[in-house]
PDB file of C-alpha atoms and ligand atoms in Angstrom:
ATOM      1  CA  UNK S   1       0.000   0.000   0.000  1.00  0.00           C
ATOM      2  CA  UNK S   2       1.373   3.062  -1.252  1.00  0.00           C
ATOM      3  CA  UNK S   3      -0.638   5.269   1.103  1.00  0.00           C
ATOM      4  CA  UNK S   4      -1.285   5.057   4.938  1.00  0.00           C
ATOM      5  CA  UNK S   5      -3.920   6.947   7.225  1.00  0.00           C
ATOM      6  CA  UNK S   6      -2.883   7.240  10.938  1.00  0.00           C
ATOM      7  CA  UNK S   7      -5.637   9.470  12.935  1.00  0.00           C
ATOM      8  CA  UNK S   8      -5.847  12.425  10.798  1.00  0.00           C
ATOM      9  CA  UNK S   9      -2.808  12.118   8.721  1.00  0.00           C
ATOM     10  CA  UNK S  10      -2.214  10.581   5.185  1.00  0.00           C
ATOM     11  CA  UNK S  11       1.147   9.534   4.667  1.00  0.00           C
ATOM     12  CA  UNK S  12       2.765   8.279   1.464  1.00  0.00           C
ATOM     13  CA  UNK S  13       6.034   6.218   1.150  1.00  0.00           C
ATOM     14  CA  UNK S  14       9.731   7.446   1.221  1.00  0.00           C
ATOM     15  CA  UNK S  15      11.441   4.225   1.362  1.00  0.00           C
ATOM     16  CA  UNK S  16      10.597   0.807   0.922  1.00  0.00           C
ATOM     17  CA  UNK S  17      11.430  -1.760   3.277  1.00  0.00           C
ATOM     18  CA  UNK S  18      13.840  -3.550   0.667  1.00  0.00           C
ATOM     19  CA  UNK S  19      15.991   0.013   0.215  1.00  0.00           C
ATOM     20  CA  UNK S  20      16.292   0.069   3.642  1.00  0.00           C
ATOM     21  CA  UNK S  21      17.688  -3.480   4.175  1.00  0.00           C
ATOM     22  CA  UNK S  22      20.064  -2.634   1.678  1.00  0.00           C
ATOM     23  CA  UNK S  23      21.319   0.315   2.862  1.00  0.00           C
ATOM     24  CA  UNK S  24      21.436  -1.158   6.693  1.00  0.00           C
ATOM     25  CA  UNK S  25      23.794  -4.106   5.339  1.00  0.00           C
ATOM     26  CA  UNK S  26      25.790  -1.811   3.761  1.00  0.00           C
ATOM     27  CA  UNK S  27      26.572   0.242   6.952  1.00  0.00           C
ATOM     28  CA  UNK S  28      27.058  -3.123   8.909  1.00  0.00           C
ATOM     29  CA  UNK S  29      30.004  -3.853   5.763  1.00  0.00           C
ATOM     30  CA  UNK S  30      31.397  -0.666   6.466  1.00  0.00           C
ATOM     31  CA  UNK S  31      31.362  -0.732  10.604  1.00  0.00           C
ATOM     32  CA  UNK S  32      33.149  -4.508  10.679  1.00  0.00           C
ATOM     33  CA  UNK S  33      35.686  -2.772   8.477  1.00  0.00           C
ATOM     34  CA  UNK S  34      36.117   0.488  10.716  1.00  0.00           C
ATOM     35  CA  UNK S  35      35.878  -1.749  13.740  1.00  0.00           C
ATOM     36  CA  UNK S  36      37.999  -4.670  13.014  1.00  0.00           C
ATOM     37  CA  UNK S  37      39.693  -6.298  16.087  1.00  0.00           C
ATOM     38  CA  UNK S  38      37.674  -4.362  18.326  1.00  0.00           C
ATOM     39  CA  UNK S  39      34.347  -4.843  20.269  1.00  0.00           C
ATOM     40  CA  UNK S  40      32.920  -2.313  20.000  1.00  0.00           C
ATOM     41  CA  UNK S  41      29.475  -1.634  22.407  1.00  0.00           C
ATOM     42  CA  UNK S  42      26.284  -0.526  20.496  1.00  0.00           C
ATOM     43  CA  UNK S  43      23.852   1.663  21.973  1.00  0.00           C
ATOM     44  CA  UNK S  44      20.619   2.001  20.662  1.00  0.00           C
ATOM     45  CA  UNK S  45      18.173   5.157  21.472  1.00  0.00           C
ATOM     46  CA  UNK S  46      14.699   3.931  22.267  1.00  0.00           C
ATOM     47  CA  UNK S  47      11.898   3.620  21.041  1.00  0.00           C
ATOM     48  CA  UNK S  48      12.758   5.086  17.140  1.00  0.00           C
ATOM     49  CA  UNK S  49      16.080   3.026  16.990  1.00  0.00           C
ATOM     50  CA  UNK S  50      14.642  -0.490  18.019  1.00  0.00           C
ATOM     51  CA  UNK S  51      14.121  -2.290  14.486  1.00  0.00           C
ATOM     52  CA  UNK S  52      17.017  -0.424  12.789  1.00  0.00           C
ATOM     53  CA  UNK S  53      18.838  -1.563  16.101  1.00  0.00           C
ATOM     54  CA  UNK S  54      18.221  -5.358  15.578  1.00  0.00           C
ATOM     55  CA  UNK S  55      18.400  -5.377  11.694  1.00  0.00           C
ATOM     56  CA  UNK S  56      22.156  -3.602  12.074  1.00  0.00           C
ATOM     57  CA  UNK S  57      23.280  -5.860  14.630  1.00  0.00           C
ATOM     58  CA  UNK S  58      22.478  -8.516  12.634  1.00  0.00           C
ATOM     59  CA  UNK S  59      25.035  -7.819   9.934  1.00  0.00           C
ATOM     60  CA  UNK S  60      27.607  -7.155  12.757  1.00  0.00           C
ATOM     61  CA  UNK S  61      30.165 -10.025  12.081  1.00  0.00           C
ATOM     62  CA  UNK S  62      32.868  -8.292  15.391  1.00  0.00           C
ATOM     63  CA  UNK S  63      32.573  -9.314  19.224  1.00  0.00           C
ATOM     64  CA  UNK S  64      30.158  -6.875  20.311  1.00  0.00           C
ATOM     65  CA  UNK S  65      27.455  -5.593  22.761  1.00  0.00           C
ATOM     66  CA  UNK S  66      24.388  -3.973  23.174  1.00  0.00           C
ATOM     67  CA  UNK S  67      23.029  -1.484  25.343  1.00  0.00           C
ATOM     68  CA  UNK S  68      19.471   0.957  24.572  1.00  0.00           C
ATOM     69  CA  UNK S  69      19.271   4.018  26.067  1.00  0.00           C
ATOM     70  CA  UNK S  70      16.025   6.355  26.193  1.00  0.00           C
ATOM     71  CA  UNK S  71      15.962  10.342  26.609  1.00  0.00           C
ATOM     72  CA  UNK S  72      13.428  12.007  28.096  1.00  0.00           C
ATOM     73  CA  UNK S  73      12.679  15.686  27.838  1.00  0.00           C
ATOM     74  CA  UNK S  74      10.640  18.261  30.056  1.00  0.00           C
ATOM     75  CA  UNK S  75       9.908  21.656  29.998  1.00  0.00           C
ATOM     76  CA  UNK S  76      12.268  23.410  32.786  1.00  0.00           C
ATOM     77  CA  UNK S  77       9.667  25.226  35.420  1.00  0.00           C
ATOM     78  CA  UNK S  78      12.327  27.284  36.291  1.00  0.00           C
ATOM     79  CA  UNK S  79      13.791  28.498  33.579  1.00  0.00           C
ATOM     80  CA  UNK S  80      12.324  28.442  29.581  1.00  0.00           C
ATOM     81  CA  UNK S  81      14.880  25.755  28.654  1.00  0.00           C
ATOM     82  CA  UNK S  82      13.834  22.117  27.931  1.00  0.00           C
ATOM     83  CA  UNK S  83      15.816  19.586  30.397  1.00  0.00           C
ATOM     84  CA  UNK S  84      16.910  16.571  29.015  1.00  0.00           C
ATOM     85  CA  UNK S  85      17.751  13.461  30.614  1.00  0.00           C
ATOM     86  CA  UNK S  86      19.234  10.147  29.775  1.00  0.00           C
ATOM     87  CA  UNK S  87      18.330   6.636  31.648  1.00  0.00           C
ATOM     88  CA  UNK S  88      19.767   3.492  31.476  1.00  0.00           C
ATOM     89  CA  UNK S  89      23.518   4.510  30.247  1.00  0.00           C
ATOM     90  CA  UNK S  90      25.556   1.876  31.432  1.00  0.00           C
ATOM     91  CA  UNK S  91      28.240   2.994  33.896  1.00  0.00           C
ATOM     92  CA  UNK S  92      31.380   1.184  32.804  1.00  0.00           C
ATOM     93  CA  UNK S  93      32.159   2.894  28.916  1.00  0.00           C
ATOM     94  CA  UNK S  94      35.621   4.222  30.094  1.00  0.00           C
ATOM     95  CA  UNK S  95      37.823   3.065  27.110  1.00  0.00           C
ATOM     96  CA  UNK S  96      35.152   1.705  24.788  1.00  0.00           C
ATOM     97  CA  UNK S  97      34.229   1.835  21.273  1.00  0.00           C
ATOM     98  CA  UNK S  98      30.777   3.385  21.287  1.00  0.00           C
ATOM     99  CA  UNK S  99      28.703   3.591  18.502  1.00  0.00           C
ATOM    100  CA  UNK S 100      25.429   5.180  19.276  1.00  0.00           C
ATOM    101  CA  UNK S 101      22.359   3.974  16.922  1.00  0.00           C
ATOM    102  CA  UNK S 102      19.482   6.786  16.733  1.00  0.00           C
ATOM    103  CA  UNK S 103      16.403   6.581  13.696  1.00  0.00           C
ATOM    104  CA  UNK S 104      16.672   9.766  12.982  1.00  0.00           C
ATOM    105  CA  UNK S 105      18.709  12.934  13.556  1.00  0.00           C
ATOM    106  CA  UNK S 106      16.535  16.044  13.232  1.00  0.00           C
ATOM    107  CA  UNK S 107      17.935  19.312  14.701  1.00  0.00           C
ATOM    108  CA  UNK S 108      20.646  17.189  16.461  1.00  0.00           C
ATOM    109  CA  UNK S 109      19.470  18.312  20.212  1.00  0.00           C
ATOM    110  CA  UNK S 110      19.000  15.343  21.491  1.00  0.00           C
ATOM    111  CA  UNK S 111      22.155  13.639  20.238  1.00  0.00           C
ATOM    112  CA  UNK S 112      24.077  16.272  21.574  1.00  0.00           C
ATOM    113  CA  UNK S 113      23.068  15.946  25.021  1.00  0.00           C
ATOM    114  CA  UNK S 114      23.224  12.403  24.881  1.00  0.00           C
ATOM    115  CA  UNK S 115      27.072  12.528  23.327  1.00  0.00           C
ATOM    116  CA  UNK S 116      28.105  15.070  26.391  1.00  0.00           C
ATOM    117  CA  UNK S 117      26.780  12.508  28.750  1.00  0.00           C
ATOM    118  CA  UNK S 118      28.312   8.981  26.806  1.00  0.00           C
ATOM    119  CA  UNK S 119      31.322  11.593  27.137  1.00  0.00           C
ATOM    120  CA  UNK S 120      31.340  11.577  30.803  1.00  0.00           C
ATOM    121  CA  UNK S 121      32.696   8.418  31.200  1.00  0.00           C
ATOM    122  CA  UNK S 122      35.654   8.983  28.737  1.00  0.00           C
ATOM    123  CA  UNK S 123      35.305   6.194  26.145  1.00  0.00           C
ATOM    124  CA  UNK S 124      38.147   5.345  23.694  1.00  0.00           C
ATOM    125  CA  UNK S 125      35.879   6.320  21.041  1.00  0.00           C
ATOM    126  CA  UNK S 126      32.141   7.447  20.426  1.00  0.00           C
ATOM    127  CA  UNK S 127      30.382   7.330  16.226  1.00  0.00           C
ATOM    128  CA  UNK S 128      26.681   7.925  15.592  1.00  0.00           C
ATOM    129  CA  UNK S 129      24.753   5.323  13.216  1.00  0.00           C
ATOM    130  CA  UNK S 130      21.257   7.023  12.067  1.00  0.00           C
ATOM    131  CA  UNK S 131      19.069   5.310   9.959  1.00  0.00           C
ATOM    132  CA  UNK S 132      17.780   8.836   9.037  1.00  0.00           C
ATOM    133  CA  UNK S 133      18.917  12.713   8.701  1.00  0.00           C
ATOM    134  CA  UNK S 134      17.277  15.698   7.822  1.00  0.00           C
ATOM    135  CA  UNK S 135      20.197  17.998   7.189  1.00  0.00           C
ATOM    136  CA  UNK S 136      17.941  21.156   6.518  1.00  0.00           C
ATOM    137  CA  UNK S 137      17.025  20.882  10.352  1.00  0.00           C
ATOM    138  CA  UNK S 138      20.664  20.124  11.639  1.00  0.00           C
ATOM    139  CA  UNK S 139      21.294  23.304  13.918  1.00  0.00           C
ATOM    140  CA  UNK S 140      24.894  22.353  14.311  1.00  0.00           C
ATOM    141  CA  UNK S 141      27.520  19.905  12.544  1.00  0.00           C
ATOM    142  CA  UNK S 142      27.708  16.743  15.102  1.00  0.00           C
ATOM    143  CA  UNK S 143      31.169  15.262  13.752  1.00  0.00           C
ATOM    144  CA  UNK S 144      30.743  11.705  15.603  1.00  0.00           C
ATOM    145  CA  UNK S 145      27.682  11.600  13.017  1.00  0.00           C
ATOM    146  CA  UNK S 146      29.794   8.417  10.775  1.00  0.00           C
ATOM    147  CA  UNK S 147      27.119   6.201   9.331  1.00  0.00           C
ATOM    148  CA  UNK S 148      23.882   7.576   7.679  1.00  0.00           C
ATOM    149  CA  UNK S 149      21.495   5.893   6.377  1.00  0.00           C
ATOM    150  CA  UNK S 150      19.332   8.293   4.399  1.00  0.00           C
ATOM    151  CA  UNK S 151      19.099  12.358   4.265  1.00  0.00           C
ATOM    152  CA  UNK S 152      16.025  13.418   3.676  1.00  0.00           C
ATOM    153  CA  UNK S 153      13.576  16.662   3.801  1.00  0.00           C
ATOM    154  CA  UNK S 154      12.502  18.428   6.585  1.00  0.00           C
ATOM    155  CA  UNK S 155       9.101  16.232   6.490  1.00  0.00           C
ATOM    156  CA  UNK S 156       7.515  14.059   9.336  1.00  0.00           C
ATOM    157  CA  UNK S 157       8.077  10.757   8.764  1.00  0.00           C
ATOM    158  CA  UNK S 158       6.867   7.840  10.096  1.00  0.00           C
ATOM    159  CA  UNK S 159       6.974   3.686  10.286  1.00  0.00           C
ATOM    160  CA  UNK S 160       9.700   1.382  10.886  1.00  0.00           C
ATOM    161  CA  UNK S 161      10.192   2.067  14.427  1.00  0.00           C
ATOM    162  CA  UNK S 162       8.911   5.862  14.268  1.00  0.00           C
ATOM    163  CA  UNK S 163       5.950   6.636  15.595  1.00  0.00           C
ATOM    164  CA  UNK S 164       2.776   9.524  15.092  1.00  0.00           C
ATOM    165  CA  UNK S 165       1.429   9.923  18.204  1.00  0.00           C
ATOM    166  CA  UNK S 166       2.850   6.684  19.772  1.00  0.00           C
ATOM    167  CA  UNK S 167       1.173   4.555  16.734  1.00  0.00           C
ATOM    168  CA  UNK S 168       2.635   3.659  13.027  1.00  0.00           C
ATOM    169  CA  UNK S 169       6.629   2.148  14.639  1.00  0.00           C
ATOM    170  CA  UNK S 170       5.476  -1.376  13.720  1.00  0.00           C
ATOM    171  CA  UNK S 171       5.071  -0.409   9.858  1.00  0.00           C
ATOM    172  CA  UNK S 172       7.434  -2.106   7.959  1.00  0.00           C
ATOM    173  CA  UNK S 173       8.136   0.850   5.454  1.00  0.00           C
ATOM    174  CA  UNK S 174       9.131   4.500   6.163  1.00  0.00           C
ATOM    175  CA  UNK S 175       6.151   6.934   4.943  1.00  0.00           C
ATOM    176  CA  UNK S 176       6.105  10.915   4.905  1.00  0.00           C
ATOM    177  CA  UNK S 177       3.255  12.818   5.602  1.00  0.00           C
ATOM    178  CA  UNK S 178       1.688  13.894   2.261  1.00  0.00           C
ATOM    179  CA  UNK S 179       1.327  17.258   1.416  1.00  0.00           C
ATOM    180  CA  UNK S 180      -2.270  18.902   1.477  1.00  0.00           C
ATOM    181  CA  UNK S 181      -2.390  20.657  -2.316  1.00  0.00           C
ATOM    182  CA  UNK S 182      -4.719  23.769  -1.855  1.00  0.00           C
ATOM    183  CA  UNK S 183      -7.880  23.576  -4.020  1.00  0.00           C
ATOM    184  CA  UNK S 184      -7.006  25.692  -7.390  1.00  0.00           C
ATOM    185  CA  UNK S 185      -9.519  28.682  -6.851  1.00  0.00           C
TER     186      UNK S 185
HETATM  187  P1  LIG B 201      16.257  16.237  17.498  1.00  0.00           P
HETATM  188  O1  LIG B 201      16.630  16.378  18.951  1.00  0.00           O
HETATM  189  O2  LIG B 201      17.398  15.813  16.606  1.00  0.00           O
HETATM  190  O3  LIG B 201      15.557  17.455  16.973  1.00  0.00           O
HETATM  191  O4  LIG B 201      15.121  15.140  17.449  1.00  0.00           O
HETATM  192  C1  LIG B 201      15.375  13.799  17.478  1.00  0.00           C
HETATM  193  C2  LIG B 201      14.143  13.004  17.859  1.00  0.00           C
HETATM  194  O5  LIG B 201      12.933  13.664  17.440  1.00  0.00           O
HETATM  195  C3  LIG B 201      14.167  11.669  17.150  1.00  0.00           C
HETATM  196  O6  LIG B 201      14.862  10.692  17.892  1.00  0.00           O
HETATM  197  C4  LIG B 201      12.679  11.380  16.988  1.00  0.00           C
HETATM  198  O7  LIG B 201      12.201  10.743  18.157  1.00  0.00           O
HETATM  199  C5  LIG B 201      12.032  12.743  16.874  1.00  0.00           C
HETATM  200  N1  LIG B 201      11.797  13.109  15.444  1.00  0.00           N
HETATM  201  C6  LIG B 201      12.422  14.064  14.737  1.00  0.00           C
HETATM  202  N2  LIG B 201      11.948  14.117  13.471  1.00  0.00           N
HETATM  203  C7  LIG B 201      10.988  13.165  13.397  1.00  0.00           C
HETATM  204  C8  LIG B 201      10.115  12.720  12.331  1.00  0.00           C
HETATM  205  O8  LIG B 201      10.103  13.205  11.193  1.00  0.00           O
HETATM  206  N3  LIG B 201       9.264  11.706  12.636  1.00  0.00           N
HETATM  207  C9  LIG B 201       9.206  11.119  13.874  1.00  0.00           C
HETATM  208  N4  LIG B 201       8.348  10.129  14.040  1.00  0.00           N
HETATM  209  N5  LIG B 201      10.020  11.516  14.889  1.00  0.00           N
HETATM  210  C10 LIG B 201      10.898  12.519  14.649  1.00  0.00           C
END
């Protein structure tokens, strides 16, 4: 089905399942290259990351590990600014290869708090694997940003572990929300 209705939204597909397989073994190619003779500790961001999470890891060939992490975000009473907070980092990444697996990086807020915390703990290394980017939105180059799987617009997008209002992460394509064309007069 080439178009999807979730509440009051019409979406209409981006990439098909397929392309994205594709595209996810490719990365995995390219990270058991980059990260030969190491074992390296993948941490996925939940919930968007979860099936690009298990589809990468499956074309990991290197010792390795897992870990999910998930950010939460409230408005500051205090203050206008938006607090972030991550749970569920494990404590012991001094001297580890981190690769950090996110489903999409919009205006790059989120990773960035998230990188100053992995940073904390003074890893060997730390890359970012997103499935998605929309560079228009990007407020600020992230340079651990390695392995991407697609750029695209500044649209919403949903399916394949991202949600619309908690529902549509189960999908097994990536949609966009369509466009409403004004009537002609
Ligand atoms: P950032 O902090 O980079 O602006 O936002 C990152 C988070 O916002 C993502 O992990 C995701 O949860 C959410 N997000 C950003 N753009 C989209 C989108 O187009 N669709 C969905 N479903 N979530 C998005």
């Amino acid at each position: 089905m080439n178009t999807i209705k979730i509440e009051d939204k019409e979406f209409e597909i981006l990439l098909e399942n397929e392309n994205i397989a594709k595209r996810t073994r490719l990365i995995g190619i390219q990270i058991n290259v980059d990260y030969e003779s190491k074992c390296p500790i993948f941490i996925g961001v939940l919930n968007g990351s979860f099936l690009f999470m298990a589809d990468l890891v499956k074309e990991i060939t290197l010792p390795c590990e897992m870990a999910f992490i998930r950010v939460s975000s409230y408005k500051d009473t205090q203050s206008t600014g938006e607090i972030k907070e991550v749970f569920g980092l494990p404590a012991d990444l001094k001297d580890r290869d981190i690769i950090l697996v996110e489903d999409i990086v919009d205006t790059g807020f989120t990773l960035g708090y998230i990188l100053k915390e992995v940073y904390k703990q003074q890893p060997a290394s730390v890359k970012v694997c997103s499935l998605l980017l929309k560079p228009e939105a990007l407020k600020a180059p992230i340079e651990e940003l390695e392995y991407v799987g697609f750029e695209v617009a500044n649209e919403f997008v949903v399916g394949y572990g991202l949600d619309y209002n908690g529902l549509g992460r189960n999908l097994n394509h990536i949609y966009k929300a369509k466009t409403v064309t004004a009537p002609l007069p």
